[in-house]
mmCIF file with all atom_site columns, C-alpha atoms in Angstrom:
data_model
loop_
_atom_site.group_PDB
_atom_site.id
_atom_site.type_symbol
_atom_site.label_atom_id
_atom_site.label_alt_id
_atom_site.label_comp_id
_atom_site.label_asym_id
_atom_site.label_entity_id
_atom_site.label_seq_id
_atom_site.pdbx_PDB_ins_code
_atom_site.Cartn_x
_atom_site.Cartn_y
_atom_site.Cartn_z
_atom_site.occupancy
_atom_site.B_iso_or_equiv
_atom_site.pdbx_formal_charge
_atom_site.auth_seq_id
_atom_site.auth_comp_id
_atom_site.auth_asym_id
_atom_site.auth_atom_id
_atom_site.pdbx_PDB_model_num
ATOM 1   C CA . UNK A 1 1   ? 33.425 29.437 109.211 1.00 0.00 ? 1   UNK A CA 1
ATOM 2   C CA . UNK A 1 2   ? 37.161 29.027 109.143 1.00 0.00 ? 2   UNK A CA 1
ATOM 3   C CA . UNK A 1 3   ? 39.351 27.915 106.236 1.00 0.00 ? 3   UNK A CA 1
ATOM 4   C CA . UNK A 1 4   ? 41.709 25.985 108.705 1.00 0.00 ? 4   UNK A CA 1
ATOM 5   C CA . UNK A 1 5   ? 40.913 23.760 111.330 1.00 0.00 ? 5   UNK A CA 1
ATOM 6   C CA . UNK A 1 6   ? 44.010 25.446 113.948 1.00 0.00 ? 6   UNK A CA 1
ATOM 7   C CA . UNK A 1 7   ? 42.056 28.393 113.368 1.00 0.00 ? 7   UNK A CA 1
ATOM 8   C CA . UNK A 1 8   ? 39.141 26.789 114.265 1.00 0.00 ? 8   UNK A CA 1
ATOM 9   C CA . UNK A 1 9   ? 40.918 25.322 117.647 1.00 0.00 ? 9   UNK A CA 1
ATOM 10  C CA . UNK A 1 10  ? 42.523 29.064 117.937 1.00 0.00 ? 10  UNK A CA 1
ATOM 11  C CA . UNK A 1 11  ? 38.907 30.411 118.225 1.00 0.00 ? 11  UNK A CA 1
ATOM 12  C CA . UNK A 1 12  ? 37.513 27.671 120.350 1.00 0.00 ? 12  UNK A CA 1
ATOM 13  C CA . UNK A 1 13  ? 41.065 28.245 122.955 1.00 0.00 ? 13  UNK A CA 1
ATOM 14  C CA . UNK A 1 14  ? 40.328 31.962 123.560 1.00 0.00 ? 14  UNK A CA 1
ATOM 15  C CA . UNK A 1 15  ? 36.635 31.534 123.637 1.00 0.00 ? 15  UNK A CA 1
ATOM 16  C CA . UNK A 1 16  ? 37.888 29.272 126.867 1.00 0.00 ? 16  UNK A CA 1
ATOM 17  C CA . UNK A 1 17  ? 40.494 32.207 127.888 1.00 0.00 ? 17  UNK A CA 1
ATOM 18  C CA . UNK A 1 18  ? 37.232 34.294 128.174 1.00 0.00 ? 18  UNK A CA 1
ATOM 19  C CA . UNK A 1 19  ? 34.499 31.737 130.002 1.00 0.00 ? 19  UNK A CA 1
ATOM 20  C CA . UNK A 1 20  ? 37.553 31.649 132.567 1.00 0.00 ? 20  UNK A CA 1
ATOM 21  C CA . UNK A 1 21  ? 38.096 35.862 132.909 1.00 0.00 ? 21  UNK A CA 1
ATOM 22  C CA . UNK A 1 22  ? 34.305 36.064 133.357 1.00 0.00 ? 22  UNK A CA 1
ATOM 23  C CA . UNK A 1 23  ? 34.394 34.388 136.171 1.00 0.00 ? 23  UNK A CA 1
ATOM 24  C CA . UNK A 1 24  ? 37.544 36.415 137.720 1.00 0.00 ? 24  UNK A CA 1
ATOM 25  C CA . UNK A 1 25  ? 35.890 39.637 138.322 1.00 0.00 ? 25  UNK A CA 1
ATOM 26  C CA . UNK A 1 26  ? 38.722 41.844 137.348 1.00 0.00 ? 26  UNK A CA 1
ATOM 27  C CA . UNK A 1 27  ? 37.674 44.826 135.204 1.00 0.00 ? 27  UNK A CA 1
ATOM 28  C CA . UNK A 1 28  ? 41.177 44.430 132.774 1.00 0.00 ? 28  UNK A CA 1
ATOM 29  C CA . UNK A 1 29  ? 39.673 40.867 132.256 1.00 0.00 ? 29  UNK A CA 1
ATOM 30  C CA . UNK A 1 30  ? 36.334 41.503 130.997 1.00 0.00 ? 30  UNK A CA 1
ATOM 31  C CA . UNK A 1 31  ? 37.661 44.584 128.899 1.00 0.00 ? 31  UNK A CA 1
ATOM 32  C CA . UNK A 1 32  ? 40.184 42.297 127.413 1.00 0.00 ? 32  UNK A CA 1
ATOM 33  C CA . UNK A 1 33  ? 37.769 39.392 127.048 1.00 0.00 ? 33  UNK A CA 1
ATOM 34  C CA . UNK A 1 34  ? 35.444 41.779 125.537 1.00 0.00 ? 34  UNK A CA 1
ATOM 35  C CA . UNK A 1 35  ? 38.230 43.085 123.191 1.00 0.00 ? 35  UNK A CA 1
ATOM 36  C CA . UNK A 1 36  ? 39.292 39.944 121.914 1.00 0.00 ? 36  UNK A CA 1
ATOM 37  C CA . UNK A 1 37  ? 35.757 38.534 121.286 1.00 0.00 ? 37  UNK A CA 1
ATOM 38  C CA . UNK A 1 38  ? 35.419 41.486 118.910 1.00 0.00 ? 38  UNK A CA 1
ATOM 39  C CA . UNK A 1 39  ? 38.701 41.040 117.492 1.00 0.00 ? 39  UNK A CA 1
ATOM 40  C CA . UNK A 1 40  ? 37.787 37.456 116.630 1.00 0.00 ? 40  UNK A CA 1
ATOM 41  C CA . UNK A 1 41  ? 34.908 38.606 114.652 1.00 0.00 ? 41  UNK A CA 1
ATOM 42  C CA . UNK A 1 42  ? 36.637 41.256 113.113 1.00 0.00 ? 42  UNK A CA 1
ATOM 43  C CA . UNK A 1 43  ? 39.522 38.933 112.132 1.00 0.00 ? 43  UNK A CA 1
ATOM 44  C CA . UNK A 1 44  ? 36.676 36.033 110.623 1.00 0.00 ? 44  UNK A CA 1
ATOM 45  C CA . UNK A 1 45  ? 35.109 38.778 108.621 1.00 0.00 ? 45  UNK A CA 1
ATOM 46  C CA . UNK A 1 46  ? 38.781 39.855 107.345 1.00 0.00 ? 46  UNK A CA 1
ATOM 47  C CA . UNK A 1 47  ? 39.158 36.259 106.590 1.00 0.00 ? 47  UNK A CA 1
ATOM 48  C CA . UNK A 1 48  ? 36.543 35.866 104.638 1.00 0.00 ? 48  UNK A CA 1
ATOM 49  C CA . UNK A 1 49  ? 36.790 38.807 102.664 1.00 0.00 ? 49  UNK A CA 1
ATOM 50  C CA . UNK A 1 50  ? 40.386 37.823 101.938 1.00 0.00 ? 50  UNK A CA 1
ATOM 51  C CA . UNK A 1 51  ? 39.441 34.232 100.331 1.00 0.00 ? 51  UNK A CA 1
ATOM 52  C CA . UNK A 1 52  ? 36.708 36.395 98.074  1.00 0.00 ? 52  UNK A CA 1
ATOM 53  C CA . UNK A 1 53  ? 39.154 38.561 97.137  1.00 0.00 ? 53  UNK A CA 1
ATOM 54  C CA . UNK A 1 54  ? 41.298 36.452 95.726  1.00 0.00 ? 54  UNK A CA 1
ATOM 55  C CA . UNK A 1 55  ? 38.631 33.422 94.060  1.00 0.00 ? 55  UNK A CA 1
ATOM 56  C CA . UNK A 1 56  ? 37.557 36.704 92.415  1.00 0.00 ? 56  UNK A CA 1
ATOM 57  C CA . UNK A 1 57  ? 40.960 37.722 91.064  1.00 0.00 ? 57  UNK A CA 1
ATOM 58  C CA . UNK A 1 58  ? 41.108 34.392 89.958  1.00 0.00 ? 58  UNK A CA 1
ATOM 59  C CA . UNK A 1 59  ? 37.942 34.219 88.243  1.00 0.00 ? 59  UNK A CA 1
ATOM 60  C CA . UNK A 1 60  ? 38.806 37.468 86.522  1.00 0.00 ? 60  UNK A CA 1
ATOM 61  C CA . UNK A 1 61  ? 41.665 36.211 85.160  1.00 0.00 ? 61  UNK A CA 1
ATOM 62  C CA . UNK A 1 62  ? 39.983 32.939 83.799  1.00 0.00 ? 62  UNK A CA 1
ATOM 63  C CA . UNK A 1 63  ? 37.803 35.262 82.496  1.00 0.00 ? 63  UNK A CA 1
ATOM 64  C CA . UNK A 1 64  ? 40.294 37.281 80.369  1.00 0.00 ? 64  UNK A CA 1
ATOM 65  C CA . UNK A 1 65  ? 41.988 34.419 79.138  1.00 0.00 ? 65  UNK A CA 1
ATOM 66  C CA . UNK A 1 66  ? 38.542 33.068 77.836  1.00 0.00 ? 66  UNK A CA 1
ATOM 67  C CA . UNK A 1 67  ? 37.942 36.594 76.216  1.00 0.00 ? 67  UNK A CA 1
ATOM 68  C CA . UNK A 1 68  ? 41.673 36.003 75.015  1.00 0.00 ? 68  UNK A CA 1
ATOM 69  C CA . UNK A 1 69  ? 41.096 32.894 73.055  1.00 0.00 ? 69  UNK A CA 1
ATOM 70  C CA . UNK A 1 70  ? 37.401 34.670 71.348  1.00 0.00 ? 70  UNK A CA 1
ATOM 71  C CA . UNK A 1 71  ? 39.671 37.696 70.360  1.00 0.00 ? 71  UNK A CA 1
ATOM 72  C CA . UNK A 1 72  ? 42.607 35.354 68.921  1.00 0.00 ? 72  UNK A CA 1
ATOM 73  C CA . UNK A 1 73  ? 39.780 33.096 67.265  1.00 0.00 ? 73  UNK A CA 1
ATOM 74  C CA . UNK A 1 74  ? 37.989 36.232 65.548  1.00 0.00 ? 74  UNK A CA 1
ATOM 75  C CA . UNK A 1 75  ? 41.420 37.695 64.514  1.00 0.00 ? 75  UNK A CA 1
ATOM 76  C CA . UNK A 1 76  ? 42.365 34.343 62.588  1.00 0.00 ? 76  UNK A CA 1
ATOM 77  C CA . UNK A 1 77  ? 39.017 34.693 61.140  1.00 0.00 ? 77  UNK A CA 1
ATOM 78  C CA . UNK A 1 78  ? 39.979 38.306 60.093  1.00 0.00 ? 78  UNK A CA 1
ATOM 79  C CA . UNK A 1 79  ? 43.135 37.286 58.539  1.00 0.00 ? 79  UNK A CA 1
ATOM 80  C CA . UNK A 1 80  ? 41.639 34.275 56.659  1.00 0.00 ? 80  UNK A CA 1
ATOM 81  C CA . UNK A 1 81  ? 39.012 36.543 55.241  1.00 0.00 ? 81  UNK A CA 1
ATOM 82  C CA . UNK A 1 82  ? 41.695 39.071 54.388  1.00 0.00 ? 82  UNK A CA 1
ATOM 83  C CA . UNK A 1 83  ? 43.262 35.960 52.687  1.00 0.00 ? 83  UNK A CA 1
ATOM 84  C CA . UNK A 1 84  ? 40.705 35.259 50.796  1.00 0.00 ? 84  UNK A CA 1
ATOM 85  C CA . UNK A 1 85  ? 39.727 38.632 49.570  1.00 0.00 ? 85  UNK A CA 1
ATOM 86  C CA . UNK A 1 86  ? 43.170 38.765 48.442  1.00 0.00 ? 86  UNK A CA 1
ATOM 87  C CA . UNK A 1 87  ? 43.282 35.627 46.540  1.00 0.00 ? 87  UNK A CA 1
ATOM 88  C CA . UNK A 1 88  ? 40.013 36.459 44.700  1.00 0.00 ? 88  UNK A CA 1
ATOM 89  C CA . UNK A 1 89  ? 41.661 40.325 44.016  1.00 0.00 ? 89  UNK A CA 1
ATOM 90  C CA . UNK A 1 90  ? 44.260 38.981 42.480  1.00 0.00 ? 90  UNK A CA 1
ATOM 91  C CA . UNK A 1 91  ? 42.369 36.379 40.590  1.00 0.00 ? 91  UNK A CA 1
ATOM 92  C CA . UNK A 1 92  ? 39.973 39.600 39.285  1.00 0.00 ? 92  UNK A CA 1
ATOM 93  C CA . UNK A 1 93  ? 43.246 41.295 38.586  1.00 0.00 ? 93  UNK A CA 1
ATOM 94  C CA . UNK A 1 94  ? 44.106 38.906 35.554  1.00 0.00 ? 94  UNK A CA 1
ATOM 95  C CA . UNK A 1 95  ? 41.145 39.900 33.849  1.00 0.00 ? 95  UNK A CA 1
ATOM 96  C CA . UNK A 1 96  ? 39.810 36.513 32.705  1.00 0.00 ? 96  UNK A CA 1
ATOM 97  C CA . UNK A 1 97  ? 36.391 35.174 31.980  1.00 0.00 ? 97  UNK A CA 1
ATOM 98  C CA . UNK A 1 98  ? 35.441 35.446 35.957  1.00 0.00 ? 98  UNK A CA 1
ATOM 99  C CA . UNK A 1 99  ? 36.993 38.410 36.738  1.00 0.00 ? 99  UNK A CA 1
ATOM 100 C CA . UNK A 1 100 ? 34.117 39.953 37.549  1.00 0.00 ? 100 UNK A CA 1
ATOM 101 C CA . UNK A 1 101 ? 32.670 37.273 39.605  1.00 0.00 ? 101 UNK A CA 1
ATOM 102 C CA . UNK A 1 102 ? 36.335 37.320 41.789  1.00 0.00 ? 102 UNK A CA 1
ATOM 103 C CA . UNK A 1 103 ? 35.899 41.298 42.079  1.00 0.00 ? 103 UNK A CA 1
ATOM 104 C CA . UNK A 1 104 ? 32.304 40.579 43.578  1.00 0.00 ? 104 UNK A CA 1
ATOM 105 C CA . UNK A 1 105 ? 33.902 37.774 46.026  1.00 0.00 ? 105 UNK A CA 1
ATOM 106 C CA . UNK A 1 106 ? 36.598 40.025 47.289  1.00 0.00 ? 106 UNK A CA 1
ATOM 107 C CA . UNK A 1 107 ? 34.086 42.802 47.631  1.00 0.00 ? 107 UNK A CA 1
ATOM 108 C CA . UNK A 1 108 ? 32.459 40.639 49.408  1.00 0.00 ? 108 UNK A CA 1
ATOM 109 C CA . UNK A 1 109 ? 35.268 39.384 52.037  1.00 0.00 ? 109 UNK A CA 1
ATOM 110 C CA . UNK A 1 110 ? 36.490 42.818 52.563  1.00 0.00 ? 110 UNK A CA 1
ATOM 111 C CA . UNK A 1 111 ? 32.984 44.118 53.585  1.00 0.00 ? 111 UNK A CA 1
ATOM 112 C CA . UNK A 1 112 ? 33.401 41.019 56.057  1.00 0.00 ? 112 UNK A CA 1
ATOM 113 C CA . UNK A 1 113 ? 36.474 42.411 57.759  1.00 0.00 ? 113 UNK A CA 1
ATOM 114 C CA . UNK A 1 114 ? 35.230 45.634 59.230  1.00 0.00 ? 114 UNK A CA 1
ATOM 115 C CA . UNK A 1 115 ? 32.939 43.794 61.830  1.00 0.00 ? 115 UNK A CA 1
ATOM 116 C CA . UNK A 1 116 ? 35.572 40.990 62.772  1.00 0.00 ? 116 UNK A CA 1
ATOM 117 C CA . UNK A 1 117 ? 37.734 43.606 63.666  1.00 0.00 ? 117 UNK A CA 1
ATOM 118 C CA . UNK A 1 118 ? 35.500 45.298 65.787  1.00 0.00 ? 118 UNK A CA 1
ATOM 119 C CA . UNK A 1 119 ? 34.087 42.291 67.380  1.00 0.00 ? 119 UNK A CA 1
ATOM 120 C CA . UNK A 1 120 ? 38.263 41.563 67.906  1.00 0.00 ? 120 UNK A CA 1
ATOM 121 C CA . UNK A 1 121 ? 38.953 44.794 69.176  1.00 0.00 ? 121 UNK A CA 1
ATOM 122 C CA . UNK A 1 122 ? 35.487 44.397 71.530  1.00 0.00 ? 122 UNK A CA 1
ATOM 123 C CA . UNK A 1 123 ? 36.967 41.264 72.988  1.00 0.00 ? 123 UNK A CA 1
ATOM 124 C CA . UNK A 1 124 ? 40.244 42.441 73.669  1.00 0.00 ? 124 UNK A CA 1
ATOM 125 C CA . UNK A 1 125 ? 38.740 45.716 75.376  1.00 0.00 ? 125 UNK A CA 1
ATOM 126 C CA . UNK A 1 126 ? 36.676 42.956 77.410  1.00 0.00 ? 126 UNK A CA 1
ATOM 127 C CA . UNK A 1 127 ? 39.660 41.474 78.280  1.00 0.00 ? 127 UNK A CA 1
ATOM 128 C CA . UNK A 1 128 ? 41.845 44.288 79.470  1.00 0.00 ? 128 UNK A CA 1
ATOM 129 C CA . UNK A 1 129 ? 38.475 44.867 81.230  1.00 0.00 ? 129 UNK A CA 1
ATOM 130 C CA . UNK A 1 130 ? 38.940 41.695 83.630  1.00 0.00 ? 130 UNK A CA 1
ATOM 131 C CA . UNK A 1 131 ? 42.178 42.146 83.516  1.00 0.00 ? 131 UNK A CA 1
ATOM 132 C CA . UNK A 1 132 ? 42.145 45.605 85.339  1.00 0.00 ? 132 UNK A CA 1
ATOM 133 C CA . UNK A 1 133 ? 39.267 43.988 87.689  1.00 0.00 ? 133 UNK A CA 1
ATOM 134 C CA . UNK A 1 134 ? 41.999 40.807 88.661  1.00 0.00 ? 134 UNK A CA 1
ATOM 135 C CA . UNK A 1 135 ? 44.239 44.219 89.510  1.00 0.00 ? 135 UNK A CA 1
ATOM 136 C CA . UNK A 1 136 ? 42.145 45.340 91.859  1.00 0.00 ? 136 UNK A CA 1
ATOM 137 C CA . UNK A 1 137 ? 40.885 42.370 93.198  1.00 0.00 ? 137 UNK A CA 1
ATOM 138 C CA . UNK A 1 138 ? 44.606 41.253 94.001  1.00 0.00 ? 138 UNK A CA 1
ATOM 139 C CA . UNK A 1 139 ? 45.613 44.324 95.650  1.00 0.00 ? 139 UNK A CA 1
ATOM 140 C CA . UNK A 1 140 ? 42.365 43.969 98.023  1.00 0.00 ? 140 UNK A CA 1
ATOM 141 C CA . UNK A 1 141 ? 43.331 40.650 98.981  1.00 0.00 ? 141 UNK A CA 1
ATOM 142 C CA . UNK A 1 142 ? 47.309 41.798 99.745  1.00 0.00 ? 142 UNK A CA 1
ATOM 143 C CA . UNK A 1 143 ? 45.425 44.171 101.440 1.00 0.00 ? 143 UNK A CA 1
ATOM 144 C CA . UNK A 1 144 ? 42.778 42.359 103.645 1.00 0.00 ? 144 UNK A CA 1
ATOM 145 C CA . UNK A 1 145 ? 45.898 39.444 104.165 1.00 0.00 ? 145 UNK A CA 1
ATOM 146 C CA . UNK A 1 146 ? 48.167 41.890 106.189 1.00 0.00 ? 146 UNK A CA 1
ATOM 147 C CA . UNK A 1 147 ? 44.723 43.488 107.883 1.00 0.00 ? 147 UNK A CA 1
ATOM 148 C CA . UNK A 1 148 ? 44.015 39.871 108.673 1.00 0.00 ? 148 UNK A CA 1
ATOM 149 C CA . UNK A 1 149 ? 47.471 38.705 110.057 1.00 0.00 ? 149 UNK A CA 1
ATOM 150 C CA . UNK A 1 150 ? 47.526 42.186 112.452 1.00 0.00 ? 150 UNK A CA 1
ATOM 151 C CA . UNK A 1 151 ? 44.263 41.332 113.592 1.00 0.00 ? 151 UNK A CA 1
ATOM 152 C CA . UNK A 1 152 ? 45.211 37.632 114.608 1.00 0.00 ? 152 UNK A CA 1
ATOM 153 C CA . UNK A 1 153 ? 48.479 39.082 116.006 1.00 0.00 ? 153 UNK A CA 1
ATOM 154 C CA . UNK A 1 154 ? 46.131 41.485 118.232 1.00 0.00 ? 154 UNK A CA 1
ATOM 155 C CA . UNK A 1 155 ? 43.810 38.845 119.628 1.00 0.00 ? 155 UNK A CA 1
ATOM 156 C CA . UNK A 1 156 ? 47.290 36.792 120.720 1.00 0.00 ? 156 UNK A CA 1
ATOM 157 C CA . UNK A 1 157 ? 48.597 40.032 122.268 1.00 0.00 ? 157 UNK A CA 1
ATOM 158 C CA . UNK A 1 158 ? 45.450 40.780 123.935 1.00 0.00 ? 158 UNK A CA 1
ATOM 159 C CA . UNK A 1 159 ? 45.617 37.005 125.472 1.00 0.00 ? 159 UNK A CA 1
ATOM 160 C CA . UNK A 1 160 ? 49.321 38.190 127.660 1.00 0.00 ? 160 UNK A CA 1
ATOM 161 C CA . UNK A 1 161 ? 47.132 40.968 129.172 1.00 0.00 ? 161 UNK A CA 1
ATOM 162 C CA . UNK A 1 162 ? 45.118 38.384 130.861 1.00 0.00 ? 162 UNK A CA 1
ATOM 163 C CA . UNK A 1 163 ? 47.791 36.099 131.146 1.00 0.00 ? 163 UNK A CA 1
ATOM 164 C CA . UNK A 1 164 ? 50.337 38.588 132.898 1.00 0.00 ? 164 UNK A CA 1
ATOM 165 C CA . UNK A 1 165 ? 47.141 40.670 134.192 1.00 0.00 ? 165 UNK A CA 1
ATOM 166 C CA . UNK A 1 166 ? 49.164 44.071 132.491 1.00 0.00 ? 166 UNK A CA 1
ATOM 167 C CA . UNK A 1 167 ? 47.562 47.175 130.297 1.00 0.00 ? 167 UNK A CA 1
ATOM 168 C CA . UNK A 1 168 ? 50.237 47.160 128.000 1.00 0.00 ? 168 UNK A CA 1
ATOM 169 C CA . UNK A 1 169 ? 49.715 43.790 126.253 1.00 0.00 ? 169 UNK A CA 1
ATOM 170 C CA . UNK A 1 170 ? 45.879 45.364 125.544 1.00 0.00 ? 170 UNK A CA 1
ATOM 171 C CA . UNK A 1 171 ? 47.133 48.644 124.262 1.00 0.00 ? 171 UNK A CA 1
ATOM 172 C CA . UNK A 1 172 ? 49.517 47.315 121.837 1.00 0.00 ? 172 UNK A CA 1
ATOM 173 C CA . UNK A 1 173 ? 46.390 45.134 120.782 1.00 0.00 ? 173 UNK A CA 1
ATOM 174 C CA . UNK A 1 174 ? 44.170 47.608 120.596 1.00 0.00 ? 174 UNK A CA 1
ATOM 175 C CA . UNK A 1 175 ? 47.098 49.699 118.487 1.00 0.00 ? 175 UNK A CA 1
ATOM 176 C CA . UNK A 1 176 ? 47.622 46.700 115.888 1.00 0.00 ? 176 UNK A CA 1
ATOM 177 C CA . UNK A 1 177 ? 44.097 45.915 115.749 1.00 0.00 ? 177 UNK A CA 1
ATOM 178 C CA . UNK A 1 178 ? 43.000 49.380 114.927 1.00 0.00 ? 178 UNK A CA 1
ATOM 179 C CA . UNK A 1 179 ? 45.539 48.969 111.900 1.00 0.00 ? 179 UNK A CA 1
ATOM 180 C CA . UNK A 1 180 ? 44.619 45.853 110.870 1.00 0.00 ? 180 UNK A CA 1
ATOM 181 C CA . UNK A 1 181 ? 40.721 47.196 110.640 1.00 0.00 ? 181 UNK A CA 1
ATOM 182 C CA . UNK A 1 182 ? 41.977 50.200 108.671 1.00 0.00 ? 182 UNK A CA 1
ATOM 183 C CA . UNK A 1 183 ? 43.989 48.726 106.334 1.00 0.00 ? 183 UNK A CA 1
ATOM 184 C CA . UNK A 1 184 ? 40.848 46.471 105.580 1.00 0.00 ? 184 UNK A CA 1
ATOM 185 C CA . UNK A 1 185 ? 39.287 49.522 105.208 1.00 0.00 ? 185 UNK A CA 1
ATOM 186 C CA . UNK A 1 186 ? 41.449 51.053 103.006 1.00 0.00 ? 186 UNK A CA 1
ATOM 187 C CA . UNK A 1 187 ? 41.261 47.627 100.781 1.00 0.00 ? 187 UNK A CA 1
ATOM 188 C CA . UNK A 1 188 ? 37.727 48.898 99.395  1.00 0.00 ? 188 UNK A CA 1
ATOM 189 C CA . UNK A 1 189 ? 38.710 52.650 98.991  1.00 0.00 ? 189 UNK A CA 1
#
């Protein structure tokens, strides 16, 4: 299934290019028929692997900023603690009647600090995680969108071989479609 509905019409035209060549009997025309009709699948699955691509990169880049947010959250919970522990030092500090009870309390909030900061540095390492993944997944789709675009360009090249019944149109469509399908290739390596 196409994104575009000229795409659509695109497939549907040279699916009519080759009902027609079938019924010419020349041998160029049913290679170049066959050629395109392979090229068209080739290009769909391109396609599609493009628009994945990049709703993944996408989602992987919601998904750091959500991370983001937990890791900024549990950070201002660090500092408040680290506040507070502060506070009730300094309040055990001037020795009054409850300066024992303030010593336990900031005891208390600095044993809290230790795991916030590791559950702050977790999320951050989760988020340069997706981060890295949104990376990859937008180089794949740069990628797979050039791979795509020589393998349209091929099955319009391969059209002027039937339409000026010449080798050369095919060739330079076979040439650009053999680097469009390595270069999608070479998206997953």
């Amino acid at each position: 299934m196409s994104d575009s509905p000229l795409e659509e019409l695109e497939h549907h035209e040279h699916a009519e290019h080759a009902e027609h060549a079938a019924h010419a009997n020349d041998p160029l025309i049913s290679q170049v028929t066959f050629t395109i009709a392979v090229l068209a699948v080739v290009a769909a699955v391109a396609a599609s692997l493009e628009t994945t691509e990049s709703d993944a990169a996408i989602v992987a880049k919601n998904d750091a900023v959500l991370v983001q947010n937990q890791a900024s959250d549990t950070w201002s919970q660090y500092q408040a603690e680290s506040v507070k522990k502060n506070l009730y030092q300094i309040a055990a500090d001037e020795n009054g009647p409850k300066a024992a009870d303030y010593a336990r309390k900031a005891a208390d909030e600095a044993a809290k600090g230790g795991p916030l900061k590791a559950k702050a540095d977790g999320f951050e390492k989760k988020r340069d995680e997706f981060l890295e993944a949104a990376e990859r997944h937008e180089q794949r789709h740069g990628r797979l969108t050039i791979a795509s675009t020589l393998l349209h360009m091929a099955i319009a090249i391969a059209t002027l071989a039937i339409i000026l019944h010449k080798r050369w149109p095919w060739w330079t469509a076979l040439a650009l479609s053999a680097a469009g399908a390595g270069l999608a290739v070479w998206a997953y390596l």
